[in-house]
mmCIF file with all atom_site columns, C-alpha atoms in Angstrom:
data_model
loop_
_atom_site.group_PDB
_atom_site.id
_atom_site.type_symbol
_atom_site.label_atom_id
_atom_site.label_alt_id
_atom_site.label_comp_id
_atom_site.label_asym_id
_atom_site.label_entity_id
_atom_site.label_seq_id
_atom_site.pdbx_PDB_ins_code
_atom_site.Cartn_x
_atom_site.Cartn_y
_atom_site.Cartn_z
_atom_site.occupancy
_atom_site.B_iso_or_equiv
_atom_site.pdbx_formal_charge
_atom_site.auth_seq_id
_atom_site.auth_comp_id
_atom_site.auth_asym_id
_atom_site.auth_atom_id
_atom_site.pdbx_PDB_model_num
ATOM 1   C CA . UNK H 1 1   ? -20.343 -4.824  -22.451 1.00 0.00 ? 1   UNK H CA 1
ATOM 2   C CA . UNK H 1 2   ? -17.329 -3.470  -21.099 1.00 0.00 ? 2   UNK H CA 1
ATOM 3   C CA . UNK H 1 3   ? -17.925 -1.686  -17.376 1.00 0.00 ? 3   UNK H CA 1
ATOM 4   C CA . UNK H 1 4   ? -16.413 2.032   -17.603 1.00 0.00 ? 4   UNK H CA 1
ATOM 5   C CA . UNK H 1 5   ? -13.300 2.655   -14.986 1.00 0.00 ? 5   UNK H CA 1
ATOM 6   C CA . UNK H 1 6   ? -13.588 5.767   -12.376 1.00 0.00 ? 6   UNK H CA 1
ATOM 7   C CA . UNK H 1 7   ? -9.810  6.827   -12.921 1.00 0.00 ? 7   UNK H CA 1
ATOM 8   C CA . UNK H 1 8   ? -9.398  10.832  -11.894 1.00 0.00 ? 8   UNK H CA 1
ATOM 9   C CA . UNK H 1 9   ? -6.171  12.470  -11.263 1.00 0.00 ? 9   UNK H CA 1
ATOM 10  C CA . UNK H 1 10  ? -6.150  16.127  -9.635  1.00 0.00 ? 10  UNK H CA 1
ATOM 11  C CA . UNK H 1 11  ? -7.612  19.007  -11.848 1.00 0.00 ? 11  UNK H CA 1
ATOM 12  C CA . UNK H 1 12  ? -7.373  22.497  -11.195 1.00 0.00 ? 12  UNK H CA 1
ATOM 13  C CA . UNK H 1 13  ? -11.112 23.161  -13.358 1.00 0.00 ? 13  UNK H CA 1
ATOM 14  C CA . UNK H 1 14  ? -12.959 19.864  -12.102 1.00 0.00 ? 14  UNK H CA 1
ATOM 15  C CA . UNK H 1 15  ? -14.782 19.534  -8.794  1.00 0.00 ? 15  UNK H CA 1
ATOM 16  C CA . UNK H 1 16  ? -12.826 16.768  -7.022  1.00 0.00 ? 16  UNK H CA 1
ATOM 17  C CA . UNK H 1 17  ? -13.394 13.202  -7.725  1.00 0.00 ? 17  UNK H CA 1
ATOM 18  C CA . UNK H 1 18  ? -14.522 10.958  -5.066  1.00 0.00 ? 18  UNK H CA 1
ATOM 19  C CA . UNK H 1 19  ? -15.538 7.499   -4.147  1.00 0.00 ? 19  UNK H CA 1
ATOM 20  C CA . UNK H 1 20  ? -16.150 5.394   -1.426  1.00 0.00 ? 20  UNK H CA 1
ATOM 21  C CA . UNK H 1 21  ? -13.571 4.469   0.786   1.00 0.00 ? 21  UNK H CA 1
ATOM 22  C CA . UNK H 1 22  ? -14.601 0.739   0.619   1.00 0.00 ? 22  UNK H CA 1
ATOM 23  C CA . UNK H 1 23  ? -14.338 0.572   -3.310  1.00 0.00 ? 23  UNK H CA 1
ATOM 24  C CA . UNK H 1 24  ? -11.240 2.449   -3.136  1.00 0.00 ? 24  UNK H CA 1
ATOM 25  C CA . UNK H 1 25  ? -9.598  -0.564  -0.685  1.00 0.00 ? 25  UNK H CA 1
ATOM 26  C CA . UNK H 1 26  ? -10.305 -3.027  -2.759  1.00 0.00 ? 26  UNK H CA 1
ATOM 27  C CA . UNK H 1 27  ? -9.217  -1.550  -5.961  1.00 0.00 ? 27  UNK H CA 1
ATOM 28  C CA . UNK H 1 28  ? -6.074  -0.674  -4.027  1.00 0.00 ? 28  UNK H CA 1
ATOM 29  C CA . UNK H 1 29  ? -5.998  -4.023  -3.550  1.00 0.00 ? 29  UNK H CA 1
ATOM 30  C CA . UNK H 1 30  ? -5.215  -3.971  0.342   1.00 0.00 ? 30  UNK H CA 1
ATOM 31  C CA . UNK H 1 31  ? -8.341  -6.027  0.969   1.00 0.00 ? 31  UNK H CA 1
ATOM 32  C CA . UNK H 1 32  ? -9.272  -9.213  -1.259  1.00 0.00 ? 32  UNK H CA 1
ATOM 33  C CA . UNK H 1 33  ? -13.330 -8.017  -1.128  1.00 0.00 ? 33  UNK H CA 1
ATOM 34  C CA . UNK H 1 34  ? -15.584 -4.821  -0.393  1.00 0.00 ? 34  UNK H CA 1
ATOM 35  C CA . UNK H 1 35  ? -16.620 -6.664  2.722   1.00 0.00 ? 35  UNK H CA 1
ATOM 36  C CA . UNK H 1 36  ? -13.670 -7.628  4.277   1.00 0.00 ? 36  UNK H CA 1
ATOM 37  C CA . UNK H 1 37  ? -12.715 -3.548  3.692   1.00 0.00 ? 37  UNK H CA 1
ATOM 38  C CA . UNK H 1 38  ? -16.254 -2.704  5.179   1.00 0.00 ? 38  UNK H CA 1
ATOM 39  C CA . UNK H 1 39  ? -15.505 -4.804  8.275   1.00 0.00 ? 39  UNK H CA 1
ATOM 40  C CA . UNK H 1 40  ? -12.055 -3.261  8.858   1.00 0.00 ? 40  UNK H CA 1
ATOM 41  C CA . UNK H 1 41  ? -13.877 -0.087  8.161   1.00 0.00 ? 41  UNK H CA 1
ATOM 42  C CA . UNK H 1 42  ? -16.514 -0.794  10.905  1.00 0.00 ? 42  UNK H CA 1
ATOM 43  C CA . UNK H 1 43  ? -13.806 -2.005  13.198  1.00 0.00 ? 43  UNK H CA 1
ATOM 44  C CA . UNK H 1 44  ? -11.935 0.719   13.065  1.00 0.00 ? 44  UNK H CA 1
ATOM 45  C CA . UNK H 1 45  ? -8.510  -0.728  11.589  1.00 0.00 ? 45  UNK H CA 1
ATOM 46  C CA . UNK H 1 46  ? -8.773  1.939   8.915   1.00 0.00 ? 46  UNK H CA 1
ATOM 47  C CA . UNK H 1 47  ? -8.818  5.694   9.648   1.00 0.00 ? 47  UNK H CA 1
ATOM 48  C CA . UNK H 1 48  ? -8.763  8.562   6.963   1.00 0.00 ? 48  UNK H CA 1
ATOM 49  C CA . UNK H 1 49  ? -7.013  11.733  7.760   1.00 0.00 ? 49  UNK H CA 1
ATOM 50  C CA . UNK H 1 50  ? -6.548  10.752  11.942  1.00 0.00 ? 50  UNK H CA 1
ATOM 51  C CA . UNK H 1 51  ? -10.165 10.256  12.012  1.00 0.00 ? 51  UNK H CA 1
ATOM 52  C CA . UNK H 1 52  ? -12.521 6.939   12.584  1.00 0.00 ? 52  UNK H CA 1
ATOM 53  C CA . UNK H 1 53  ? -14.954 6.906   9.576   1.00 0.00 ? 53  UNK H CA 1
ATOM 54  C CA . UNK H 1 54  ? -17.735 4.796   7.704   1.00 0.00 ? 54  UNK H CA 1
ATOM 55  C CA . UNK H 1 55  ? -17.233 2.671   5.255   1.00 0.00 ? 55  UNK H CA 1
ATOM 56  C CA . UNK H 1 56  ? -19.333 5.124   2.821   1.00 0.00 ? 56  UNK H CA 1
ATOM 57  C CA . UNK H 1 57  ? -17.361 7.769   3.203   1.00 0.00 ? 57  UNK H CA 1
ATOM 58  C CA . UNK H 1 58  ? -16.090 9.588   0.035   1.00 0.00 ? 58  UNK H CA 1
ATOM 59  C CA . UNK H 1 59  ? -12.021 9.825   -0.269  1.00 0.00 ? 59  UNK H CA 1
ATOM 60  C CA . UNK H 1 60  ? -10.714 12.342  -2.263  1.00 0.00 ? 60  UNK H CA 1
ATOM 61  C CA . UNK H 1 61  ? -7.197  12.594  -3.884  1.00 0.00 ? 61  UNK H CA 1
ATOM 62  C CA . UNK H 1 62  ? -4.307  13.796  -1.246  1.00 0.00 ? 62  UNK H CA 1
ATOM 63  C CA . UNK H 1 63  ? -6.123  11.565  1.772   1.00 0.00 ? 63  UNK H CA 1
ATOM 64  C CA . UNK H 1 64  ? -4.167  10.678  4.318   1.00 0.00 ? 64  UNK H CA 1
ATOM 65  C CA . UNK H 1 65  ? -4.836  6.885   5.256   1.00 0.00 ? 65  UNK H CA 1
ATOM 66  C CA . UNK H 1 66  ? -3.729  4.859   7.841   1.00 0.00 ? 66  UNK H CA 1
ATOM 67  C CA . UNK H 1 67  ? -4.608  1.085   7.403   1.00 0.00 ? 67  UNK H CA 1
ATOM 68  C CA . UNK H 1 68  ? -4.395  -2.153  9.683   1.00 0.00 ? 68  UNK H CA 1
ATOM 69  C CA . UNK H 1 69  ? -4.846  -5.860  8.419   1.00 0.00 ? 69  UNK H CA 1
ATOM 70  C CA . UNK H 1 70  ? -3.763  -7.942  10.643  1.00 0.00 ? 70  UNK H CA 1
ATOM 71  C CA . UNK H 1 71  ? -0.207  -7.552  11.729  1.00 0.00 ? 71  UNK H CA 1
ATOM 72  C CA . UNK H 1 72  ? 0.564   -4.970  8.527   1.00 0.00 ? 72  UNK H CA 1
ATOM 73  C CA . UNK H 1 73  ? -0.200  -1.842  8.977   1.00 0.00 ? 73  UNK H CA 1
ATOM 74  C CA . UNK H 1 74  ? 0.110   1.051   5.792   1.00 0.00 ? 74  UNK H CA 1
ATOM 75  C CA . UNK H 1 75  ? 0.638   4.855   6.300   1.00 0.00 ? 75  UNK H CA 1
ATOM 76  C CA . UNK H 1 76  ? -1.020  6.418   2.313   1.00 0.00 ? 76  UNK H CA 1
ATOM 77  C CA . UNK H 1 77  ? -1.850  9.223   0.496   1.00 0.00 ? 77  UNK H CA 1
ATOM 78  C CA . UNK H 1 78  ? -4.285  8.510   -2.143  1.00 0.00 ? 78  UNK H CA 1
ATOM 79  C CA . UNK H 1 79  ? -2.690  9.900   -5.540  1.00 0.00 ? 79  UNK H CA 1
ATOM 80  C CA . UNK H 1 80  ? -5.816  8.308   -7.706  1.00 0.00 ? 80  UNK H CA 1
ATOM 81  C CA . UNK H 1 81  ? -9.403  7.363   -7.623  1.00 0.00 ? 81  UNK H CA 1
ATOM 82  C CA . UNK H 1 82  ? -10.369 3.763   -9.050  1.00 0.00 ? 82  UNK H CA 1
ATOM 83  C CA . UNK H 1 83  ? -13.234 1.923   -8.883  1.00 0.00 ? 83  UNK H CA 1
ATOM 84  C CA . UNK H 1 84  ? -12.112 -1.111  -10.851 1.00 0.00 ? 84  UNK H CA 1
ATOM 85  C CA . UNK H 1 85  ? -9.826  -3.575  -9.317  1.00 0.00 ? 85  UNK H CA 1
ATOM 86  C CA . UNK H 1 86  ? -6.488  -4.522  -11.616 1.00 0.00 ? 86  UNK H CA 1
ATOM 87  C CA . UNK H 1 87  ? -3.111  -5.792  -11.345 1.00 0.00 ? 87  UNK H CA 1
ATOM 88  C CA . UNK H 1 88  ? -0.929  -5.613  -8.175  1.00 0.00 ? 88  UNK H CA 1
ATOM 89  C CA . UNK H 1 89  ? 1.371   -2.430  -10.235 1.00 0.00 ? 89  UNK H CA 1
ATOM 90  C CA . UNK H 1 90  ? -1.659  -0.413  -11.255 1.00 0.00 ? 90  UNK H CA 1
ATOM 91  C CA . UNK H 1 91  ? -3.046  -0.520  -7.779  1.00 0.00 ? 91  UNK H CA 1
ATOM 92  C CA . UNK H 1 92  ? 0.329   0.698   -6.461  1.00 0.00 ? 92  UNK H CA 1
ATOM 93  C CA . UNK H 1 93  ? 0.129   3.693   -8.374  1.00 0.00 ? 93  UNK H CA 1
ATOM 94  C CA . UNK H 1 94  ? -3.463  4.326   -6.458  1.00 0.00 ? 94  UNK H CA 1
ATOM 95  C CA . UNK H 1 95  ? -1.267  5.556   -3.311  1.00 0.00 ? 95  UNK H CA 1
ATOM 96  C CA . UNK H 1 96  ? 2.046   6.812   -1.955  1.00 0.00 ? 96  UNK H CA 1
ATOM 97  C CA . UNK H 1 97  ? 3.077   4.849   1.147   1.00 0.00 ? 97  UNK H CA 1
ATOM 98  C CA . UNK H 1 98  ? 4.624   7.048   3.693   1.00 0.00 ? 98  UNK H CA 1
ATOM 99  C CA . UNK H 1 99  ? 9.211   6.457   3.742   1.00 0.00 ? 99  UNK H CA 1
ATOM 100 C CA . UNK H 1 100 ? 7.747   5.694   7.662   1.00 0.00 ? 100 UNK H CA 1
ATOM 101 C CA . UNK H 1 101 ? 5.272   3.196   6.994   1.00 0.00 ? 101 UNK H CA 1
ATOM 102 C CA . UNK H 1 102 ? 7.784   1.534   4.924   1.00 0.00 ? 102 UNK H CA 1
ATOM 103 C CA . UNK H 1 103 ? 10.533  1.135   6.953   1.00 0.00 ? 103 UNK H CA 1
ATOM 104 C CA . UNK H 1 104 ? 7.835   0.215   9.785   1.00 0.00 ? 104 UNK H CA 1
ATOM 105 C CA . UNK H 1 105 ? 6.669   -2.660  7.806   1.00 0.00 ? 105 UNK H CA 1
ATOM 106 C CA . UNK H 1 106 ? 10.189  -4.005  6.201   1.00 0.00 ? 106 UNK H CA 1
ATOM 107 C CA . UNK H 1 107 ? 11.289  -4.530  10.136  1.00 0.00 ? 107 UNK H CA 1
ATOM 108 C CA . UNK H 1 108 ? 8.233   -5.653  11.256  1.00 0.00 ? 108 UNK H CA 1
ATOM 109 C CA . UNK H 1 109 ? 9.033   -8.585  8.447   1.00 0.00 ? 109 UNK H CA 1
ATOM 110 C CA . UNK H 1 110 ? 12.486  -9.184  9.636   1.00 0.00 ? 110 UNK H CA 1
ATOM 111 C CA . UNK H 1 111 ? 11.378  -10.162 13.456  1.00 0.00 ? 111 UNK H CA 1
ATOM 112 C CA . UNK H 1 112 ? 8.926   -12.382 11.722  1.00 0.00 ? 112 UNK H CA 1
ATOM 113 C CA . UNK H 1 113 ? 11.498  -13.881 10.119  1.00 0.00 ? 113 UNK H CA 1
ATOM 114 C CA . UNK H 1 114 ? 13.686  -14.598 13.026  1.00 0.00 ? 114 UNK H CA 1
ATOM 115 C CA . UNK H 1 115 ? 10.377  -15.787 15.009  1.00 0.00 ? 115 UNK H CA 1
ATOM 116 C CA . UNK H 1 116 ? 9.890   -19.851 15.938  1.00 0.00 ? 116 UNK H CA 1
ATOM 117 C CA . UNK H 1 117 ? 8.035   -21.678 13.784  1.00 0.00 ? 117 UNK H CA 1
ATOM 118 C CA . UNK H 1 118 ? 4.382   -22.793 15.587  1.00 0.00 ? 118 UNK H CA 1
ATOM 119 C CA . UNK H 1 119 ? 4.969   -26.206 14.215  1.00 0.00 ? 119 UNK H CA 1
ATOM 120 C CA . UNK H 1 120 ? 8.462   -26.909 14.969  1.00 0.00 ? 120 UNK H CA 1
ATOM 121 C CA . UNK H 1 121 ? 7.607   -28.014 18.568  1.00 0.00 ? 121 UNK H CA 1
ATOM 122 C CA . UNK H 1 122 ? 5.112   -30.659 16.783  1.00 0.00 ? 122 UNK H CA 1
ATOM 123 C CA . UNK H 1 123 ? 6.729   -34.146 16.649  1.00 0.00 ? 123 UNK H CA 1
ATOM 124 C CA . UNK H 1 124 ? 4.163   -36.837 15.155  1.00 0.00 ? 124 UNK H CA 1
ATOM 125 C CA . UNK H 1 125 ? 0.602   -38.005 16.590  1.00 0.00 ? 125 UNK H CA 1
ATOM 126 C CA . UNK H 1 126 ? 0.690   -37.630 20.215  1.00 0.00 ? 126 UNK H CA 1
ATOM 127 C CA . UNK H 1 127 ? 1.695   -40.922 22.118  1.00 0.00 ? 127 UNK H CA 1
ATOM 128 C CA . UNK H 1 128 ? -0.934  -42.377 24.331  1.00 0.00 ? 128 UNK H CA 1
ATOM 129 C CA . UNK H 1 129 ? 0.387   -40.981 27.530  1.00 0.00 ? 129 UNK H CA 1
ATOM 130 C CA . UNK H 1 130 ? 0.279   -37.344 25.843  1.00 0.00 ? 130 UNK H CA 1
ATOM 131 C CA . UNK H 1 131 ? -3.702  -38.053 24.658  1.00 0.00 ? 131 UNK H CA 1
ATOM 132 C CA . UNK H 1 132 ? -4.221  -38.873 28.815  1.00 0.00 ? 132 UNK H CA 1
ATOM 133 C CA . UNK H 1 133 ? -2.285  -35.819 29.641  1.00 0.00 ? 133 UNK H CA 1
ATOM 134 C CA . UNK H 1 134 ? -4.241  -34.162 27.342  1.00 0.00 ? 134 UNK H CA 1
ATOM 135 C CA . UNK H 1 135 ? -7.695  -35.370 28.279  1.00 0.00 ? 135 UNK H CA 1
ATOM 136 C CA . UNK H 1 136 ? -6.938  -34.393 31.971  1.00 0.00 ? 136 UNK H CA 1
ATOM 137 C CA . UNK H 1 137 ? -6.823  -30.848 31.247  1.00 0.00 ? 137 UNK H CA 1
ATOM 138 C CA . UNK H 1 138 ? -9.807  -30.714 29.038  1.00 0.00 ? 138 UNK H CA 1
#
């Protein structure tokens, strides 16, 4: 059996569409589960129009959502409602990310880009003087 698809775009005669702001995450594929976007929900990396909220809490189209994973960080209006999760270009046409956000997170990747490499000050196993060193401080 093939699962039905919430897909709603505004309408003037409709009530508005909603669904919860976890589903919506995930379809918009900024979180790779419903409970990773529940945690982030809980933790308050994701806030929905300035405000801290649940992870129940029904979105509606023309949101204003500010999300954090990890060192990214998206500014988006929702523009669609899905519950099903798709391909990376239908999930992209979920939101509108802010000409801010964008330019926030393009520079953001260019200082990571100039940044050292952990592992380039790793040379080998550690020699037997380093292990002592290191078994000093521990």
């Amino acid at each position: 059996m093939a699962r039905s698809s919430t897909v709603a775009k505004a309408s003037a005669s409709l009530p508005e569409p909603e669904l919860r702001l976890d589903k919506w995450l995930w379809a918009g594929r900024f979180f790779k589960t419903r409970s990773l976007a529940s945690e982030a929900i809980n933790g308050g990396k994701v806030q929905v129009n300035g405000a801290r909220v649940k992870a129940a809490r029904e979105i509606r189209i023309d949101d204003r959502l500010e999300i954090s994973n990890g060192e990214v960080c998206w500014q988006v209006s929702v523009k669609a409602l899905s519950d099903k999760r798709g391909p990376a270009p239908e999930a992209r046409l979920l939101y509108e990310e802010s000409a801010e956000s964008i330019a926030a997170r393009e520079a953001r990747q260019e200082m990571r880009k100039y940044q050292a490499d952990p592992a380039a000050d790793l040379h080998g196993r550690p020699t037997k003087r380093d292990r002592r060193q290191l078994g000093r401080l521990g």
